[in-house]
CSV table of C-alpha atoms and ligand atoms in Angstrom, one decimal:
chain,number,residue,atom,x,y,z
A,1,UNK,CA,-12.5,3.6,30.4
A,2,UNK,CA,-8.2,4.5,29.1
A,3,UNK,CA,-8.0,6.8,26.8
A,4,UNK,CA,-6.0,4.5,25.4
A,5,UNK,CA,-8.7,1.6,25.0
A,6,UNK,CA,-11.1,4.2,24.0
A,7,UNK,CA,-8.9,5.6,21.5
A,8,UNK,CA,-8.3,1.8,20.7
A,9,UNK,CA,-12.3,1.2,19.8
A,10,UNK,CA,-12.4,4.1,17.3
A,11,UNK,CA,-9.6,2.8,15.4
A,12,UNK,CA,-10.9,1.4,11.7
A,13,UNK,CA,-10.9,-2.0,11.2
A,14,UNK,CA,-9.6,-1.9,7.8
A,15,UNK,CA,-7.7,1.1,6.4
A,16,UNK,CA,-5.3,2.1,3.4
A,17,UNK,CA,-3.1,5.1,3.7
A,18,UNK,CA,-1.6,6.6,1.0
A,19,UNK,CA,-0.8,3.6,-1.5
A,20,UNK,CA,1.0,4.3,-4.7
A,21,UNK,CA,1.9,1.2,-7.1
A,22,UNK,CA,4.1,0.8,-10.3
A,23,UNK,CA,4.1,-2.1,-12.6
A,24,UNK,CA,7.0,-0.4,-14.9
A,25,UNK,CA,7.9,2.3,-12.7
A,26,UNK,CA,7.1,4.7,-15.7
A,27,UNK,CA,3.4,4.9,-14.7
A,28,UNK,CA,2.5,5.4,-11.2
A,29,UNK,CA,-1.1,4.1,-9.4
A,30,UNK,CA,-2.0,6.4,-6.6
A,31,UNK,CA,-5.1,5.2,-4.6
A,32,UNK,CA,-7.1,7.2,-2.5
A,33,UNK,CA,-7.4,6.0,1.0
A,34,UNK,CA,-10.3,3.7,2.8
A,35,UNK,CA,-11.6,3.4,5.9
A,36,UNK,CA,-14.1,0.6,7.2
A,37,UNK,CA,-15.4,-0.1,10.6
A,38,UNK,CA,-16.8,-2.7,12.1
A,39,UNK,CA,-20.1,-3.6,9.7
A,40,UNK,CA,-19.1,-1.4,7.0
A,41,UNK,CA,-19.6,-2.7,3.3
A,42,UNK,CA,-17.8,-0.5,0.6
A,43,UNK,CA,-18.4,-0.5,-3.4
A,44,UNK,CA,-15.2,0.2,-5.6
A,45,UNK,CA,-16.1,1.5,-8.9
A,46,UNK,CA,-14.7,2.6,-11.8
A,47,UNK,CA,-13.8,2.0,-15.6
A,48,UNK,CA,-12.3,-0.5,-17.3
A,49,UNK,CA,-7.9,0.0,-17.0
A,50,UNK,CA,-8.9,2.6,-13.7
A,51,UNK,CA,-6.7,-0.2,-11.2
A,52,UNK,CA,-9.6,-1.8,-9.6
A,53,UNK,CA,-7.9,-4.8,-9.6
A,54,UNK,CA,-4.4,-4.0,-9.1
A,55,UNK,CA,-6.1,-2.3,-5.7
A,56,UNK,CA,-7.8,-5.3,-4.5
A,57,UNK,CA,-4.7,-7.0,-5.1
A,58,UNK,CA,-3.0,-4.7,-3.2
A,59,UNK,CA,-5.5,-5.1,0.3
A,60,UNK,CA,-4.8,-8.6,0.2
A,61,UNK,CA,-1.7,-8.0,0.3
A,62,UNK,CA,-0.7,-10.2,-3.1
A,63,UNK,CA,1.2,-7.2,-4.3
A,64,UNK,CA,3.5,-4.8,-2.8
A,65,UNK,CA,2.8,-1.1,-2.8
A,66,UNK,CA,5.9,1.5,-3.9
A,67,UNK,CA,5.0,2.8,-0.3
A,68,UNK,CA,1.8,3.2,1.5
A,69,UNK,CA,0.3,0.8,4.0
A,70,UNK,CA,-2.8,-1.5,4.6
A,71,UNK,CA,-3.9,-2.3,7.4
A,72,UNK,CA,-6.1,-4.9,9.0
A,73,UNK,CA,-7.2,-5.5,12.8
A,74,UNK,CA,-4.2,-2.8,13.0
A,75,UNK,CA,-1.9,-5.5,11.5
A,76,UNK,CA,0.1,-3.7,8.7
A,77,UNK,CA,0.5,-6.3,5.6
A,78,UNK,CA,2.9,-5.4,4.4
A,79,UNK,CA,5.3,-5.2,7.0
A,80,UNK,CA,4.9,-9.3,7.5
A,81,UNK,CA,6.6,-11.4,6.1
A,82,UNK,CA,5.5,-13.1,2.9
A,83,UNK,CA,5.4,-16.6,5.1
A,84,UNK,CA,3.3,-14.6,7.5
A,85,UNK,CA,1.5,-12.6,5.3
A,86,UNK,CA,0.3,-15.7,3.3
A,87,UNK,CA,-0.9,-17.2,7.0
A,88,UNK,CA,-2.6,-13.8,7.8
A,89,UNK,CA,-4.6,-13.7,4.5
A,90,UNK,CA,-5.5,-17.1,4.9
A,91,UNK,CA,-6.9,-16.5,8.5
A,92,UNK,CA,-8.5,-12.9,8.0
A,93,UNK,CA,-9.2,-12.4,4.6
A,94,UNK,CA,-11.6,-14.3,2.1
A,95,UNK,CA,-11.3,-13.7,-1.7
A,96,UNK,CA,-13.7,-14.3,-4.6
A,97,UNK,CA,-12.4,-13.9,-7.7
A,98,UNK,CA,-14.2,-13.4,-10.7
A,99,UNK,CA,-13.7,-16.9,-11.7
A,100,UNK,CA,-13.5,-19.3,-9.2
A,101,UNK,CA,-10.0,-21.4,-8.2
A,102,UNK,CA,-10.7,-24.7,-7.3
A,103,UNK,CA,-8.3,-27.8,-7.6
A,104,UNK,CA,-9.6,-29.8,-10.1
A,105,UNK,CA,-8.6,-33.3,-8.6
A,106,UNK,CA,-10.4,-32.3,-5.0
A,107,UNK,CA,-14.2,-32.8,-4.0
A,108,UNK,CA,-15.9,-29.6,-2.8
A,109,UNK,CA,-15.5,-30.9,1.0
A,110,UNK,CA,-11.4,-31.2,0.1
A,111,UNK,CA,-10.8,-28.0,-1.6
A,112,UNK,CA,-12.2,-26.2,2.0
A,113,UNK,CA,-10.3,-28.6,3.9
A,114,UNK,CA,-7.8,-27.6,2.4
A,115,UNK,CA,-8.5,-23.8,2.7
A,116,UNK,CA,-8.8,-24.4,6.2
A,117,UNK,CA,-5.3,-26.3,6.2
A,118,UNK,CA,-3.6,-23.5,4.6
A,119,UNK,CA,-4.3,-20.7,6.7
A,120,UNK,CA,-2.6,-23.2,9.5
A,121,UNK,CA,-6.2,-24.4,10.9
A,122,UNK,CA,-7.6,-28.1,11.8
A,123,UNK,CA,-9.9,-29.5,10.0
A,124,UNK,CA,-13.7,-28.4,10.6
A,125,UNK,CA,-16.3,-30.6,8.9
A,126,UNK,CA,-18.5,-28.8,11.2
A,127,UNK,CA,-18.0,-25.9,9.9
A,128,UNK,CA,-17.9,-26.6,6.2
A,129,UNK,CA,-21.1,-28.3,6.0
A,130,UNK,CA,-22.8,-24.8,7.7
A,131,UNK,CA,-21.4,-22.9,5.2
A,132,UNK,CA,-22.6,-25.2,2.1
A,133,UNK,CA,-26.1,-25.6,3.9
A,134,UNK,CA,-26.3,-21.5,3.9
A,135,UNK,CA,-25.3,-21.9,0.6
A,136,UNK,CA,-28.2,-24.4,-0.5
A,137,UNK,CA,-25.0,-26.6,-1.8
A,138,UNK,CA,-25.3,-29.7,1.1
A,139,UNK,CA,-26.3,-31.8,-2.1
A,140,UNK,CA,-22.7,-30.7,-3.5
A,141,UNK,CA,-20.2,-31.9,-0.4
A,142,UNK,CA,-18.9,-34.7,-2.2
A,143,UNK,CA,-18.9,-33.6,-6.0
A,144,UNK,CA,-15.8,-32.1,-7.8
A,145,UNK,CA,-15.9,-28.4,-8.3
A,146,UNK,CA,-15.8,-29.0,-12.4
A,147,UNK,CA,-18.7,-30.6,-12.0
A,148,UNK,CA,-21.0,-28.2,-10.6
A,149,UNK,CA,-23.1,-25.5,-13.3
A,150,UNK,CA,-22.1,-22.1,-13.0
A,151,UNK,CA,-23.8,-21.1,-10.5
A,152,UNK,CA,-23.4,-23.2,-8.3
A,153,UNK,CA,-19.7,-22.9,-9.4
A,154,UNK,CA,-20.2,-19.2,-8.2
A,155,UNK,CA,-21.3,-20.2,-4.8
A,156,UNK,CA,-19.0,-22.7,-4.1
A,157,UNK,CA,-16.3,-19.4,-4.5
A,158,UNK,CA,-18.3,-17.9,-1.9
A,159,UNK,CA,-18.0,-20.9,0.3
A,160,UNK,CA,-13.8,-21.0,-0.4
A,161,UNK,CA,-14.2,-17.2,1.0
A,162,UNK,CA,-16.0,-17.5,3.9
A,163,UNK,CA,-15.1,-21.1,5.0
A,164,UNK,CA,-12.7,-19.4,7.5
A,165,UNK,CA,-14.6,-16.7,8.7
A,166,UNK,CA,-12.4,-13.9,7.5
A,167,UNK,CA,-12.9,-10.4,8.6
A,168,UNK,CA,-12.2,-8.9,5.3
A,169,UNK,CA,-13.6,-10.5,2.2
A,170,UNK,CA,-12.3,-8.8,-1.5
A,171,UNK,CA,-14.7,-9.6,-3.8
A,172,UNK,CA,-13.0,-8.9,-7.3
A,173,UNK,CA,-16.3,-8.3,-10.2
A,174,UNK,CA,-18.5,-11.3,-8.4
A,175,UNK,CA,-21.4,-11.0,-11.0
A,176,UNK,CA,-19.7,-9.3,-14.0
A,177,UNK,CA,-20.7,-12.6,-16.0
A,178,UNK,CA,-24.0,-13.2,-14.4
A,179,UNK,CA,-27.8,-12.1,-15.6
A,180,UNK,CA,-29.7,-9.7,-13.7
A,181,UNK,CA,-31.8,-12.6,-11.5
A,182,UNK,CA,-28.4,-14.1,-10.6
A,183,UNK,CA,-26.2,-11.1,-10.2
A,184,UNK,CA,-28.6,-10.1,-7.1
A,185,UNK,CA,-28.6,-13.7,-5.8
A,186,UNK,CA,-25.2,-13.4,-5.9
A,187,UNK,CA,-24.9,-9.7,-4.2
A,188,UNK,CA,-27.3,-11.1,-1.4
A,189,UNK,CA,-25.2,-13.9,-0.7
A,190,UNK,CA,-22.3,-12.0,-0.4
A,191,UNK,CA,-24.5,-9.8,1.9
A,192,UNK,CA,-25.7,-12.5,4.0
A,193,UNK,CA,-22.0,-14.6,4.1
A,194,UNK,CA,-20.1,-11.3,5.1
A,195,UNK,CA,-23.0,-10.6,7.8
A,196,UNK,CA,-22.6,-14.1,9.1
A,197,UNK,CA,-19.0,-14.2,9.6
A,198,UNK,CA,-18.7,-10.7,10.9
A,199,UNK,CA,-16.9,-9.6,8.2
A,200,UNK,CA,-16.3,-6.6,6.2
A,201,UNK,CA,-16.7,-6.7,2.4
A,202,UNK,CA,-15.3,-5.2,0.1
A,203,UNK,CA,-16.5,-5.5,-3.5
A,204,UNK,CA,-14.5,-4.0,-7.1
A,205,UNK,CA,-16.7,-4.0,-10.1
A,206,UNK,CA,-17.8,-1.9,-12.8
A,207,UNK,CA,-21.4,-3.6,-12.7
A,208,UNK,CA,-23.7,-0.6,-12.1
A,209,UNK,CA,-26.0,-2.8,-10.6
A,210,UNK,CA,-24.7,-3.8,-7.6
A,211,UNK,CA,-25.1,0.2,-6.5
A,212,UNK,CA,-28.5,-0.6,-5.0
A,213,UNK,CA,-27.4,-3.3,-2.6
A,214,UNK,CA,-24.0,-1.8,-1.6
A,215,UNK,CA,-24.5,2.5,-1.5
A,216,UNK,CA,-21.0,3.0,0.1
A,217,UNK,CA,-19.6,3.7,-3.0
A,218,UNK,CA,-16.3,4.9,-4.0
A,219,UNK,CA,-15.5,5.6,-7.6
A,220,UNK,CA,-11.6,5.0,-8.8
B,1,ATP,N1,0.9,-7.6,-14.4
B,1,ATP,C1,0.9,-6.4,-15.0
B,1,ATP,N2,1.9,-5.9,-15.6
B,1,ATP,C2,1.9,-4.7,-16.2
B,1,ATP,N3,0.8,-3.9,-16.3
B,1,ATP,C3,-0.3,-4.4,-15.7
B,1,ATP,C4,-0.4,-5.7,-15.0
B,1,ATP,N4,-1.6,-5.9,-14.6
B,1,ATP,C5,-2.3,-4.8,-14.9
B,1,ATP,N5,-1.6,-4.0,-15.6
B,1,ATP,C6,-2.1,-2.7,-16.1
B,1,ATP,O1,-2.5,-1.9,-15.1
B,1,ATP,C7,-3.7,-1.2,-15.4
B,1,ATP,C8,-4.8,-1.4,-14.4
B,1,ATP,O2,-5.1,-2.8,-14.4
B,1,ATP,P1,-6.3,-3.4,-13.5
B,1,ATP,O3,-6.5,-4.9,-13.9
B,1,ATP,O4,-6.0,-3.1,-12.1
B,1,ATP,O5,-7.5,-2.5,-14.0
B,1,ATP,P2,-9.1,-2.7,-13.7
B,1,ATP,O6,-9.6,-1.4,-13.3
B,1,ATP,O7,-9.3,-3.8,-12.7
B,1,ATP,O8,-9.6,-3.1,-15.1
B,1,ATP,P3,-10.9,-4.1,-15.6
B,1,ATP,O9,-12.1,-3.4,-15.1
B,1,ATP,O10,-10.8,-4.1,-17.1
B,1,ATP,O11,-10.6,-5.4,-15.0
B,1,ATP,C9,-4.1,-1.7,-16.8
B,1,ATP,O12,-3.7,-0.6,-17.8
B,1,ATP,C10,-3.3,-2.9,-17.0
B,1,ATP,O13,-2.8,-3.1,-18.4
Protein backbone atom coordinates (compact mmCIF):
# COMPACT_ATOMS: atom_id res chain seq x y z
CA UNK A 1 0.00 0.00 0.00
CA UNK A 2 1.42 4.38 -0.25
CA UNK A 3 2.55 5.48 2.60
CA UNK A 4 0.47 8.02 1.73
CA UNK A 5 -2.91 5.99 1.70
CA UNK A 6 -1.71 4.27 4.71
CA UNK A 7 -0.92 7.26 6.48
CA UNK A 8 -4.40 8.38 4.97
CA UNK A 9 -6.40 5.27 6.87
CA UNK A 10 -5.00 6.26 10.32
CA UNK A 11 -6.12 9.70 10.10
CA UNK A 12 -9.31 10.30 12.77
CA UNK A 13 -12.41 10.71 11.43
CA UNK A 14 -13.37 13.44 13.67
CA UNK A 15 -10.90 15.64 15.46
CA UNK A 16 -10.59 19.21 17.39
CA UNK A 17 -7.32 20.78 17.77
CA UNK A 18 -6.73 23.33 19.95
CA UNK A 19 -10.17 25.31 20.16
CA UNK A 20 -10.41 28.41 22.26
CA UNK A 21 -13.87 30.51 22.20
CA UNK A 22 -14.93 33.92 23.66
CA UNK A 23 -18.48 35.14 23.97
CA UNK A 24 -17.17 38.71 25.48
CA UNK A 25 -13.67 38.36 24.77
CA UNK A 26 -13.06 38.97 28.60
CA UNK A 27 -13.44 35.19 29.35
CA UNK A 28 -11.83 32.74 27.24
CA UNK A 29 -13.12 28.81 26.66
CA UNK A 30 -10.22 26.62 25.94
CA UNK A 31 -11.25 22.95 24.95
CA UNK A 32 -9.16 20.11 25.20
CA UNK A 33 -8.85 18.22 21.96
CA UNK A 34 -10.86 14.92 20.59
CA UNK A 35 -10.10 12.37 18.52
CA UNK A 36 -12.71 9.62 17.07
CA UNK A 37 -12.23 6.95 14.63
CA UNK A 38 -14.21 5.13 12.71
CA UNK A 39 -16.96 3.37 15.46
CA UNK A 40 -15.89 5.47 18.20
CA UNK A 41 -18.72 6.81 20.68
CA UNK A 42 -17.46 9.61 23.10
CA UNK A 43 -19.29 10.96 26.42
CA UNK A 44 -18.71 14.74 27.30
CA UNK A 45 -19.24 15.47 30.75
CA UNK A 46 -19.08 18.05 33.03
CA UNK A 47 -20.96 20.61 35.37
CA UNK A 48 -23.44 22.87 34.85
CA UNK A 49 -21.68 26.58 33.11
CA UNK A 50 -18.30 24.07 32.28
CA UNK A 51 -19.12 24.89 28.04
CA UNK A 52 -20.61 21.67 27.13
CA UNK A 53 -22.78 23.27 25.03
CA UNK A 54 -20.92 26.08 23.67
CA UNK A 55 -18.45 22.90 22.56
CA UNK A 56 -20.99 20.97 20.77
CA UNK A 57 -21.95 24.12 19.15
CA UNK A 58 -18.62 24.61 18.18
CA UNK A 59 -18.21 20.71 16.27
CA UNK A 60 -21.07 21.57 14.30
CA UNK A 61 -19.74 24.28 13.33
CA UNK A 62 -22.75 26.84 14.53
CA UNK A 63 -20.20 28.91 16.16
CA UNK A 64 -16.85 30.16 15.33
CA UNK A 65 -13.82 29.35 17.41
CA UNK A 66 -11.14 32.49 18.29
CA UNK A 67 -8.74 29.94 16.53
CA UNK A 68 -8.59 26.28 16.57
CA UNK A 69 -9.99 23.89 14.03
CA UNK A 70 -12.57 20.95 13.70
CA UNK A 71 -12.39 18.70 11.50
CA UNK A 72 -14.56 16.15 9.86
CA UNK A 73 -13.76 13.35 7.08
CA UNK A 74 -10.49 15.79 7.03
CA UNK A 75 -12.88 18.63 5.99
CA UNK A 76 -11.96 21.62 8.25
CA UNK A 77 -15.42 23.62 9.22
CA UNK A 78 -14.50 26.19 9.60
CA UNK A 79 -12.59 27.14 6.83
CA UNK A 80 -15.99 26.74 4.52
CA UNK A 81 -17.96 28.98 3.90
CA UNK A 82 -21.10 29.54 5.93
CA UNK A 83 -23.29 28.60 2.57
CA UNK A 84 -21.10 25.56 2.50
CA UNK A 85 -20.73 24.85 5.89
CA UNK A 86 -24.62 24.90 6.41
CA UNK A 87 -24.71 22.17 3.24
CA UNK A 88 -21.81 20.11 5.00
CA UNK A 89 -23.63 20.00 8.39
CA UNK A 90 -26.70 19.09 6.71
CA UNK A 91 -25.04 16.17 4.80
CA UNK A 92 -22.57 14.80 7.56
CA UNK A 93 -23.72 15.76 10.72
CA UNK A 94 -27.06 14.94 12.66
CA UNK A 95 -28.06 17.00 15.78
CA UNK A 96 -30.49 16.28 18.66
CA UNK A 97 -31.06 18.87 20.79
CA UNK A 98 -32.42 18.63 24.02
CA UNK A 99 -35.71 19.79 22.91
CA UNK A 100 -36.72 18.85 19.69
CA UNK A 101 -37.15 21.53 16.46
CA UNK A 102 -39.80 20.67 14.42
CA UNK A 103 -41.98 23.09 12.19
CA UNK A 104 -45.08 23.16 13.70
CA UNK A 105 -47.23 23.47 10.41
CA UNK A 106 -45.33 20.22 8.79
CA UNK A 107 -46.44 16.37 9.24
CA UNK A 108 -43.53 14.21 10.60
CA UNK A 109 -42.96 12.77 6.76
CA UNK A 110 -42.50 16.80 5.71
CA UNK A 111 -40.27 18.00 8.46
CA UNK A 112 -37.63 14.98 7.09
CA UNK A 113 -38.36 15.87 3.65
CA UNK A 114 -37.43 18.75 4.37
CA UNK A 115 -34.20 17.85 6.26
CA UNK A 116 -33.37 15.92 3.32
CA UNK A 117 -34.04 19.09 1.10
CA UNK A 118 -31.84 21.23 3.09
CA UNK A 119 -28.77 19.45 3.08
CA UNK A 120 -29.32 19.75 -0.99
CA UNK A 121 -30.74 15.99 -1.23
CA UNK A 122 -33.89 14.49 -3.28
CA UNK A 123 -36.47 13.36 -1.63
CA UNK A 124 -36.33 9.72 -0.06
CA UNK A 125 -39.57 8.35 1.13
CA UNK A 126 -37.67 5.21 1.15
CA UNK A 127 -35.66 6.12 3.39
CA UNK A 128 -37.67 8.01 5.86
CA UNK A 129 -40.12 5.40 6.42
CA UNK A 130 -36.87 2.90 7.49
CA UNK A 131 -35.90 5.30 9.82
CA UNK A 132 -39.45 5.79 11.56
CA UNK A 133 -40.02 1.82 11.31
CA UNK A 134 -36.50 1.52 13.44
CA UNK A 135 -38.02 3.92 15.47
CA UNK A 136 -41.34 2.04 16.12
CA UNK A 137 -42.95 5.50 14.83
CA UNK A 138 -44.52 4.03 11.15
CA UNK A 139 -47.92 4.80 12.95
CA UNK A 140 -46.69 8.62 13.20
CA UNK A 141 -45.67 9.35 9.23
CA UNK A 142 -48.53 11.46 8.69
CA UNK A 143 -49.18 13.26 12.24
CA UNK A 144 -47.85 16.78 13.15
CA UNK A 145 -44.79 16.72 15.42
CA UNK A 146 -47.10 18.75 18.28
CA UNK A 147 -49.03 16.12 18.32
CA UNK A 148 -46.99 13.27 19.32
CA UNK A 149 -46.30 12.63 23.52
CA UNK A 150 -43.01 13.22 24.62
CA UNK A 151 -41.51 10.47 23.83
CA UNK A 152 -42.35 9.90 20.94
CA UNK A 153 -41.48 13.65 20.47
CA UNK A 154 -38.00 12.50 21.53
CA UNK A 155 -37.75 9.94 18.87
CA UNK A 156 -38.97 11.75 16.17
CA UNK A 157 -35.62 14.14 17.12
CA UNK A 158 -33.66 11.13 16.61
CA UNK A 159 -35.28 10.45 13.26
CA UNK A 160 -34.56 14.50 12.17
CA UNK A 161 -30.82 13.29 13.13
CA UNK A 162 -30.33 10.35 11.45
CA UNK A 163 -32.70 10.83 8.41
CA UNK A 164 -29.55 11.70 6.39
CA UNK A 165 -27.17 9.23 7.53
CA UNK A 166 -24.70 11.69 8.96
CA UNK A 167 -21.36 10.58 10.06
CA UNK A 168 -21.26 12.67 13.11
CA UNK A 169 -24.28 12.98 15.25
CA UNK A 170 -24.05 15.76 18.50
CA UNK A 171 -26.32 14.77 20.78
CA UNK A 172 -26.74 17.91 23.24
CA UNK A 173 -28.36 16.34 27.02
CA UNK A 174 -30.75 13.71 24.95
CA UNK A 175 -32.37 12.36 28.23
CA UNK A 176 -31.68 15.21 30.78
CA UNK A 177 -35.63 15.44 31.16
CA UNK A 178 -36.42 11.80 30.85
CA UNK A 179 -36.90 8.95 33.79
CA UNK A 180 -34.64 6.30 34.27
CA UNK A 181 -36.73 3.52 31.95
CA UNK A 182 -36.78 6.13 29.20
CA UNK A 183 -33.35 7.78 29.51
CA UNK A 184 -31.86 4.16 28.59
CA UNK A 185 -34.42 3.72 25.76
CA UNK A 186 -33.38 6.72 24.66
CA UNK A 187 -29.36 6.06 25.03
CA UNK A 188 -29.97 2.62 23.12
CA UNK A 189 -31.57 4.28 20.36
CA UNK A 190 -29.05 6.57 19.93
CA UNK A 191 -26.76 3.49 20.11
CA UNK A 192 -28.49 1.56 17.62
CA UNK A 193 -29.30 4.90 15.01
CA UNK A 194 -25.48 5.85 15.16
CA UNK A 195 -24.59 2.01 14.54
CA UNK A 196 -26.92 1.98 11.69
CA UNK A 197 -25.83 4.86 9.83
CA UNK A 198 -22.19 4.35 10.47
CA UNK A 199 -21.87 7.15 12.34
CA UNK A 200 -19.96 8.58 15.15
CA UNK A 201 -21.71 9.94 18.24
CA UNK A 202 -21.04 12.19 20.21
CA UNK A 203 -23.08 12.93 23.32
CA UNK A 204 -22.84 16.26 26.03
CA UNK A 205 -24.72 15.75 29.27
CA UNK A 206 -24.24 16.01 32.77
CA UNK A 207 -26.67 12.83 33.32
CA UNK A 208 -24.42 10.38 35.19
CA UNK A 209 -26.33 7.75 33.88
CA UNK A 210 -25.53 7.49 30.52
CA UNK A 211 -21.72 6.52 31.82
CA UNK A 212 -22.73 2.80 31.63
CA UNK A 213 -23.82 2.77 27.94
CA UNK A 214 -21.14 5.20 26.60
CA UNK A 215 -17.49 4.59 28.88
CA UNK A 216 -15.45 6.84 26.55
CA UNK A 217 -15.77 9.53 28.63
CA UNK A 218 -14.30 12.81 28.73
CA UNK A 219 -14.93 15.26 31.65
CA UNK A 220 -14.88 19.25 30.71
N1 LIG B 1 -24.83 33.48 23.85
C1 LIG B 1 -24.09 33.65 24.96
N2 LIG B 1 -23.56 34.85 25.27
C2 LIG B 1 -22.79 35.04 26.37
N3 LIG B 1 -22.46 34.04 27.22
C3 LIG B 1 -22.96 32.82 26.97
C4 LIG B 1 -23.78 32.55 25.83
N4 LIG B 1 -24.12 31.25 25.83
C5 LIG B 1 -23.53 30.71 26.93
N5 LIG B 1 -22.84 31.65 27.60
C6 LIG B 1 -22.08 31.44 28.83
O1 LIG B 1 -21.05 30.50 28.61
C7 LIG B 1 -20.94 29.59 29.70
C8 LIG B 1 -21.04 28.16 29.20
O2 LIG B 1 -22.34 27.94 28.66
P1 LIG B 1 -22.77 26.53 28.08
O3 LIG B 1 -24.21 26.61 27.73
O4 LIG B 1 -21.81 26.10 27.04
O5 LIG B 1 -22.55 25.60 29.39
P2 LIG B 1 -23.01 24.10 29.68
O6 LIG B 1 -21.81 23.40 30.24
O7 LIG B 1 -23.63 23.50 28.47
O8 LIG B 1 -24.11 24.32 30.81
P3 LIG B 1 -25.46 23.49 31.16
O9 LIG B 1 -25.01 22.12 31.58
O10 LIG B 1 -26.04 24.28 32.29
O11 LIG B 1 -26.31 23.50 29.94
C9 LIG B 1 -22.04 29.95 30.69
O12 LIG B 1 -21.45 30.69 31.74
C10 LIG B 1 -22.99 30.81 29.90
O13 LIG B 1 -23.56 31.83 30.68
Amino acid sequence: MALGMFVFLLRPMFRTRSLVFTYNKTAYFRFPDIELNAGEDLLIVGESGVGKTTLLHLMAGLLRPESGQVELLDTSLHELSSRQRDRFRGQYIGLVFQRPHFVRALSLEENLTLIQLLAGKKQDKNRIREVLHSLGMSHKLHEKPHRLSQGEQQRAALALAVVNRPRLILADEPTASLDDRNAGRVAALLKQQALASGAQLIIITHDRRLKDPFPHLLEL
